[in-house]
């Protein structure tokens, strides 16, 4: 499947708490915790920890929730580190290695949230930033657990359930959501990509380092250049020019390696490719050809590819957990779980003016365009496919009617995907959407919708009859999933220089 991304952004849901409190409720820990989605761990930790007092106001309660989540994450992170000695086989070891990285990043995100809440003016932090960091922290814990499930060793180690980390992060998301709801989105969404960075996207740039396979640059591999960038003392924008060529390697941009920009010579000329997959001993997380964690990452004119093929199971081409990142004029090519955190994963993303090509699967398999992973009702994550085309790739065209192609299936309980004003070619099944296996999982809690699509498979007459599926007829409802509403794109996308449609 080949994907072009317009933007990816994390958003989470505000809770229904009220900031108007009487004096009697202010002194009652039970009352405070009962307003959260997970009151039991909240009450236990607030009653048994060092903070055995009721907060005086909502801001203090928010900090307490994040602090408690941070404390539990640090404690569990130490246990995760020690747990490596107990690994009995390569499957447990592989999943454990992922969890080491993911817990380190969770601790980083929670610590950044705490510092941002305590030093808002100095750090330039706002409530949206906090919601983004909290969402990333929660997704990290879920990804850690998923790695053990990939190898069917989930009974070996379940860190978040024993320490209530996920529940406390969910509580933090709910409480922080109050402050997002109170403010105008134009005030809380930052215009984070400056005019300088806009010029970087649209014009030729002078690189700090050049990568060339023929030895004419500073390095022959992309990872060597990234490692050099990580050693710099100042984390201002650092540009790496990757000359034309096929680079067969897996690359990682660590969470400490900030503001890196990779510039290729064109999607068809600069290709970073590998073939890691679940069948060759990697978790979905670690199978990625490119794993991007460093904030402020920008890629331009590059293809990220995973050539594992349909027989190899999960095989990610691009995994991006980078906050404030841009992928411009990039192609993402693979078979299963091509892009982690948009088509597969948990993010708020609008894919606009994209051409999405489904490839030929194995006999007995089907194509699933999306597997959105919203696992918490307090997250406003979801996928919107807008003004795009869903087509058969060249290898599928001759046998298109021998395989089913679905718009999505629920990877998590609150999965949410909407397809708007998009051309659906004849490959899309009349049912439109697929169950997760043969189960009834999430059919009443998911939100799948279609609005004014067109093409041979656009009729909704034979679509699934699930409680969570919606044929959207109202423009106001459909507008909730546009660039402007789902990710408040009008407040920050203009600074990127990327052309987009804000509304329907």
XYZ file of C-alpha atoms in Angstrom:
504
model
C 0.000 0.000 0.000
C 1.320 3.437 -0.904
C 0.415 6.443 1.212
C 0.942 10.178 1.013
C 0.434 12.003 4.318
C -0.877 15.499 4.718
C -0.611 15.661 8.480
C -0.680 13.697 11.708
C -1.606 15.180 15.026
C -2.562 13.850 18.471
C -5.646 15.197 20.167
C -7.533 14.022 23.218
C -10.972 14.501 24.678
C -11.980 16.828 27.453
C -13.856 15.375 30.395
C -17.159 16.464 31.798
C -15.766 17.796 35.047
C -16.829 21.207 36.236
C -14.441 23.799 37.567
C -17.159 25.398 39.674
C -16.735 23.747 43.040
C -18.161 24.279 46.481
C -15.918 24.362 49.541
C -17.267 21.017 50.731
C -16.338 19.211 47.524
C -12.870 20.779 47.478
C -11.965 18.939 50.673
C -13.238 15.548 49.525
C -10.712 13.308 47.742
C -13.430 10.777 46.951
C -15.506 13.409 45.173
C -12.568 14.488 43.015
C -11.674 10.938 42.013
C -15.282 9.994 41.309
C -15.330 12.547 38.500
C -12.563 10.735 36.630
C -13.033 7.760 34.289
C -10.985 5.540 36.640
C -11.767 6.546 40.238
C -10.378 3.439 41.988
C -6.650 3.912 41.258
C -7.057 7.666 41.693
C -8.543 7.247 45.180
C -6.029 4.616 46.216
C -2.949 6.527 45.088
C -4.156 9.865 46.460
C -5.017 8.255 49.807
C -1.876 6.152 50.217
C 0.827 8.241 48.624
C 2.706 11.302 49.821
C -0.107 13.580 48.559
C -2.848 12.709 51.037
C -4.864 15.875 50.626
C -7.704 17.058 48.461
C -6.730 19.594 45.825
C -7.964 23.140 46.191
C -8.668 23.735 42.505
C -8.734 21.992 39.135
C -5.214 23.043 38.118
C -3.800 21.428 41.235
C -5.835 18.268 40.627
C -4.446 18.065 37.090
C -0.869 18.268 38.327
C -1.560 15.594 40.955
C -2.983 13.222 38.319
C 0.041 13.678 36.050
C 2.469 13.387 38.970
C 0.893 10.128 40.122
C 1.056 8.728 36.588
C 4.710 9.812 36.362
C 5.566 8.182 39.708
C 4.019 4.884 38.635
C 5.763 5.025 35.255
C 9.165 5.563 36.889
C 8.551 2.677 39.278
C 7.456 0.343 36.519
C 10.250 1.500 34.215
C 12.756 0.236 36.762
C 10.959 -3.114 36.897
C 10.922 -3.333 33.114
C 14.685 -2.785 33.069
C 15.200 -5.576 35.590
C 12.813 -7.908 33.824
C 15.262 -8.601 31.004
C 16.990 -11.177 33.181
C 13.760 -13.202 33.260
C 13.358 -13.459 29.501
C 13.347 -17.115 28.544
C 13.279 -16.911 24.744
C 13.859 -14.554 21.825
C 10.181 -13.591 21.612
C 10.101 -12.329 25.172
C 13.436 -10.614 24.635
C 12.249 -8.806 21.495
C 9.069 -7.523 23.144
C 11.013 -6.523 26.244
C 13.483 -4.440 24.202
C 10.574 -2.480 22.720
C 9.155 -1.855 26.184
C 12.469 -0.461 27.404
C 12.314 2.253 24.732
C 8.602 2.839 25.163
C 8.736 3.231 28.931
C 11.690 5.597 28.658
C 9.654 7.670 26.237
C 6.571 7.509 28.476
C 8.582 8.839 31.398
C 9.964 11.574 29.137
C 6.480 12.592 27.960
C 5.040 12.678 31.486
C 8.022 14.591 32.823
C 7.726 17.076 29.971
C 4.031 17.499 30.796
C 4.802 18.172 34.446
C 7.494 20.713 33.612
C 5.201 22.367 31.111
C 2.368 22.697 33.617
C 4.702 24.115 36.268
C 6.599 26.512 33.978
C 4.070 27.375 31.319
C 5.411 30.797 30.379
C 9.071 29.813 30.395
C 8.503 26.684 28.271
C 5.843 28.203 26.049
C 3.592 25.278 26.954
C -0.164 25.256 26.518
C -2.971 22.815 27.262
C -2.863 21.333 23.787
C 0.838 20.512 24.217
C 0.026 18.720 27.472
C -2.735 16.730 25.792
C -0.365 15.691 23.009
C 2.321 14.497 25.429
C -0.202 12.611 27.558
C -1.676 10.938 24.482
C 1.772 9.811 23.396
C 2.489 8.418 26.858
C -0.713 6.371 26.809
C -0.071 5.067 23.296
C 3.429 3.978 24.354
C 2.037 1.778 27.130
C -0.482 0.205 24.768
C 2.262 -0.406 22.184
C 4.400 -2.115 24.812
C 1.562 -4.497 25.590
C 0.911 -5.081 21.887
C 4.475 -6.299 21.405
C 3.931 -9.164 23.827
C 0.638 -9.980 22.100
C 2.407 -10.042 18.713
C 4.403 -13.045 19.931
C 1.621 -14.569 22.042
C 3.595 -14.057 25.265
C 1.281 -11.491 26.882
C 1.072 -13.578 30.071
C 4.807 -13.064 30.574
C 4.628 -9.391 31.444
C 1.726 -6.918 31.790
C 3.250 -3.743 33.272
C 0.436 -1.219 32.970
C -2.346 -3.378 34.406
C -0.378 -4.107 37.594
C 0.511 -0.463 38.192
C -2.560 1.344 36.822
C -0.414 3.552 34.600
C -2.798 3.566 31.649
C -5.730 4.414 33.900
C -3.901 7.286 35.562
C -2.813 8.699 32.192
C -6.419 8.399 31.031
C -7.508 10.354 34.122
C -4.896 12.992 33.323
C -6.204 13.276 29.762
C -9.751 13.717 31.017
C -8.847 16.422 33.518
C -6.556 18.289 31.133
C -9.339 18.187 28.564
C -11.346 20.603 30.704
C -8.825 23.340 30.055
C -8.795 22.651 26.315
C -12.565 22.967 26.207
C -12.505 26.309 28.013
C -10.134 27.963 25.541
C -10.558 28.969 21.939
C -8.641 26.570 19.699
C -6.907 29.447 17.957
C -5.286 30.226 21.285
C -4.245 26.710 22.250
C -2.951 25.392 18.923
C 0.532 26.720 18.256
C 1.784 27.891 14.884
C 4.781 25.701 15.498
C 6.286 25.558 12.015
C 7.956 28.907 11.445
C 8.381 30.795 8.162
C 11.967 29.592 8.151
C 10.831 25.971 8.268
C 8.280 26.699 5.553
C 11.162 27.805 3.331
C 12.976 24.576 4.181
C 10.049 22.596 2.852
C 9.592 24.543 -0.349
C 13.102 25.462 -1.466
C 16.546 23.990 -1.917
C 18.517 24.018 1.308
C 22.142 23.858 2.348
C 22.792 20.660 4.229
C 24.987 20.241 7.297
C 25.738 16.639 6.286
C 25.481 14.777 2.977
C 24.776 11.053 2.629
C 25.854 9.370 -0.618
C 26.187 5.694 -1.440
C 29.079 6.388 -3.790
C 31.195 7.977 -1.064
C 30.931 11.538 -2.377
C 29.286 12.728 0.847
C 30.148 12.714 4.535
C 28.563 9.298 5.145
C 27.447 6.298 3.129
C 24.446 5.391 5.328
C 21.547 7.452 6.642
C 21.874 6.062 10.156
C 25.510 7.137 10.385
C 24.426 10.686 9.560
C 21.638 10.532 12.154
C 24.102 9.302 14.765
C 26.365 12.243 13.980
C 23.445 14.645 14.286
C 22.636 13.216 17.718
C 26.089 14.220 19.005
C 25.701 17.931 18.306
C 25.556 20.273 21.291
C 22.806 22.573 20.026
C 19.517 21.143 18.835
C 18.653 23.760 16.262
C 17.459 22.604 12.842
C 19.961 20.126 11.380
C 19.664 19.283 7.679
C 20.832 15.990 6.183
C 20.825 15.683 2.401
C 20.345 12.083 1.285
C 21.448 11.832 -2.335
C 19.660 9.654 -4.865
C 20.010 5.938 -4.307
C 18.423 2.946 -2.612
C 19.527 2.776 1.035
C 18.896 -0.711 2.411
C 18.881 -0.067 6.124
C 16.681 0.521 9.143
C 16.944 3.985 10.628
C 16.012 5.399 14.008
C 15.771 9.001 15.154
C 15.951 8.837 18.938
C 13.759 10.944 21.194
C 16.809 13.037 22.146
C 17.697 13.793 18.516
C 15.539 16.853 17.922
C 14.858 18.996 14.859
C 16.396 16.756 12.233
C 15.447 17.237 8.590
C 16.052 14.575 5.912
C 15.999 15.915 2.353
C 16.059 13.487 -0.555
C 16.304 13.994 -4.298
C 12.714 12.918 -4.957
C 10.320 10.115 -4.038
C 11.487 7.968 -6.952
C 15.160 8.769 -6.471
C 15.864 8.562 -2.734
C 14.527 5.365 -1.179
C 15.120 4.042 2.336
C 14.044 0.412 2.458
C 14.205 -2.725 4.560
C 12.246 -5.962 5.009
C 11.787 -6.572 8.725
C 8.515 -8.267 9.651
C 6.666 -10.226 12.303
C 7.546 -13.500 10.559
C 11.259 -12.741 10.749
C 11.312 -12.146 14.499
C 10.271 -8.520 14.965
C 7.364 -6.957 16.767
C 5.172 -4.591 14.785
C 6.928 -1.701 16.531
C 10.463 -2.864 15.766
C 9.708 -3.941 12.190
C 9.679 -0.318 11.001
C 12.108 0.637 8.259
C 12.118 4.140 9.751
C 11.381 4.743 13.424
C 11.030 8.433 14.199
C 10.875 9.551 17.845
C 12.783 12.845 17.898
C 10.512 15.917 18.062
C 10.428 18.380 15.186
C 11.359 15.871 12.496
C 10.877 16.861 8.838
C 11.216 14.627 5.775
C 11.020 15.813 2.174
C 11.258 14.021 -1.175
C 11.928 10.537 0.206
C 10.286 7.104 -0.026
C 10.124 4.898 3.073
C 9.558 1.287 2.076
C 9.148 -2.143 3.651
C 9.490 -4.946 1.106
C 8.659 -7.875 3.415
C 5.656 -8.794 1.272
C 2.207 -10.208 2.071
C 3.449 -13.529 3.487
C 5.432 -11.928 6.295
C 2.694 -10.431 8.479
C 3.072 -7.028 10.106
C 5.789 -5.022 8.404
C 5.893 -1.268 9.052
C 7.483 1.122 6.571
C 7.267 4.234 8.779
C 6.667 4.493 12.513
C 6.384 8.083 13.663
C 6.013 9.144 17.273
C 7.633 12.492 16.536
C 5.824 15.483 17.962
C 5.534 18.464 15.581
C 6.670 16.530 12.511
C 6.112 16.986 8.777
C 6.323 14.485 5.916
C 6.189 16.426 2.661
C 6.301 14.934 -0.837
C 7.046 11.539 0.707
C 5.829 8.065 -0.273
C 5.231 5.256 2.204
C 5.186 1.808 0.613
C 4.501 -1.612 2.108
C 1.956 -4.393 2.545
C 0.644 -4.821 6.109
C 0.622 -2.013 8.702
C 2.424 0.278 6.252
C 2.204 3.437 8.338
C 2.092 3.144 12.114
C 0.042 5.881 13.863
C -2.175 6.825 10.961
C -3.579 3.965 8.875
C -2.527 1.661 11.674
C -2.270 3.067 15.172
C -3.675 5.873 17.256
C -3.455 9.488 16.119
C -5.635 12.327 14.908
C -4.918 12.395 11.196
C -6.442 13.806 8.036
C -5.315 12.233 4.774
C -6.285 14.696 2.089
C -5.839 14.578 -1.689
C -4.123 11.199 -1.373
C -3.994 8.245 -3.723
C -4.283 5.035 -1.722
C -3.443 1.861 -3.646
C -4.428 -1.560 -2.309
C -2.066 -4.339 -3.363
C -2.735 -7.988 -4.124
C -2.932 -10.055 -0.925
C -2.432 -13.782 -0.519
C -5.185 -16.242 -1.338
C -7.826 -16.137 1.380
C -6.679 -12.724 2.630
C -8.404 -9.343 2.317
C -7.230 -5.752 2.090
C -7.985 -3.523 5.080
C -7.333 0.159 4.393
C -7.358 1.310 8.054
C -7.048 -0.209 11.519
C -7.467 2.779 13.784
C -6.404 2.192 17.401
C -8.353 4.613 19.594
C -8.439 2.696 22.867
C -9.636 5.377 25.259
C -12.917 7.317 24.987
C -11.107 10.395 26.331
C -8.951 10.662 23.222
C -10.103 12.628 20.189
C -7.962 10.560 17.854
C -9.263 9.210 14.570
C -8.632 8.924 10.844
C -10.311 11.090 8.228
C -9.783 10.304 4.541
C -10.889 13.364 2.600
C -10.987 14.228 -1.112
C -8.862 11.200 -1.930
C -8.921 8.096 -4.134
C -8.944 4.441 -3.089
C -7.743 2.349 -6.010
C -6.345 -1.049 -6.935
C -2.593 -1.247 -7.481
C -1.337 -2.761 -10.728
C -0.810 -6.198 -9.163
C -4.399 -6.261 -7.867
C -6.218 -4.929 -10.940
C -6.302 -8.193 -12.950
C -7.804 -10.123 -9.994
C -9.616 -7.326 -8.182
C -12.884 -9.259 -7.847
C -11.150 -12.259 -6.260
C -10.381 -10.345 -3.070
C -12.357 -8.236 -0.633
C -11.127 -4.747 0.208
C -12.550 -2.973 3.264
C -12.277 0.628 4.401
C -11.355 -0.406 7.934
C -11.694 -2.669 10.944
C -11.498 -1.875 14.685
C -8.051 -2.419 16.137
C -9.184 -1.006 19.495
C -12.539 -0.581 21.223
C -13.162 3.067 20.295
C -11.748 2.917 16.775
C -12.834 5.904 14.675
C -12.520 6.385 10.910
C -14.510 8.568 8.511
C -14.264 8.671 4.711
C -15.467 11.913 3.117
C -15.967 12.945 -0.526
C -13.561 10.257 -1.680
C -13.556 8.214 -4.888
C -14.124 4.515 -4.101
C -13.225 2.315 -7.039
C -14.787 -1.095 -7.649
C -12.334 -2.891 -5.374
C -14.163 -1.775 -2.176
C -16.527 -4.426 -0.819
C -20.272 -3.544 -0.726
C -20.178 -4.124 3.060
C -17.544 -1.404 3.309
C -16.152 -2.364 6.704
C -14.846 -5.514 8.339
C -15.159 -7.095 11.772
C -12.027 -7.964 13.718
C -11.928 -11.649 12.807
C -15.211 -13.361 13.566
C -15.873 -11.454 16.775
C -18.424 -8.776 17.602
C -15.670 -6.693 19.155
C -16.257 -2.921 19.288
C -19.188 -2.892 16.859
C -21.204 -0.724 19.256
C -18.394 1.507 20.512
C -16.518 2.283 17.281
C -17.403 5.229 15.041
C -17.172 4.597 11.303
C -18.770 6.996 8.865
C -19.092 7.885 5.196
C -20.099 11.189 3.639
C -20.763 11.962 -0.018
C -18.280 9.503 -1.451
C -18.489 8.712 -5.149
C -17.387 6.037 -7.585
C -18.414 2.435 -8.330
C -18.339 1.317 -4.670
C -19.727 4.443 -3.002
C -23.298 3.194 -2.482
C -24.081 2.561 1.199
C -27.147 0.378 0.480
C -25.351 -2.841 1.423
C -23.060 -1.423 4.085
C -22.747 -3.081 7.517
C -25.616 -2.514 9.960
C -23.491 -2.088 13.078
C -24.578 0.393 15.790
C -21.281 2.225 15.332
C -21.544 2.724 11.558
C -23.039 5.970 10.281
C -24.127 7.135 6.863
C -23.510 10.833 7.422
C -26.010 13.113 5.695
C -25.425 16.312 7.656
C -22.681 18.680 6.541
C -22.293 19.927 10.105
C -21.605 16.373 11.333
C -19.196 15.674 8.493
C -17.372 18.935 9.224
C -16.229 17.536 12.568
C -13.766 15.373 10.659
C -12.236 18.017 8.421
C -8.777 19.569 8.665
C -10.224 22.582 10.425
C -12.199 20.697 13.076
C -10.387 17.424 13.710
C -6.916 18.969 14.003
C -7.623 22.725 13.948
C -5.499 22.859 10.827
C -6.478 26.389 9.864
C -4.657 27.681 12.942
C -1.283 26.146 12.091
C -1.139 24.432 8.691
C -0.790 27.674 6.681
C 2.685 28.145 8.162
C 3.837 24.832 6.666
C 3.223 25.869 3.089
C 1.356 22.605 2.430
C -1.765 23.144 0.286
C -4.935 21.963 2.012
C -8.706 22.369 2.215
C -9.820 23.449 5.682
C -13.482 22.456 5.402
C -15.501 20.013 3.349
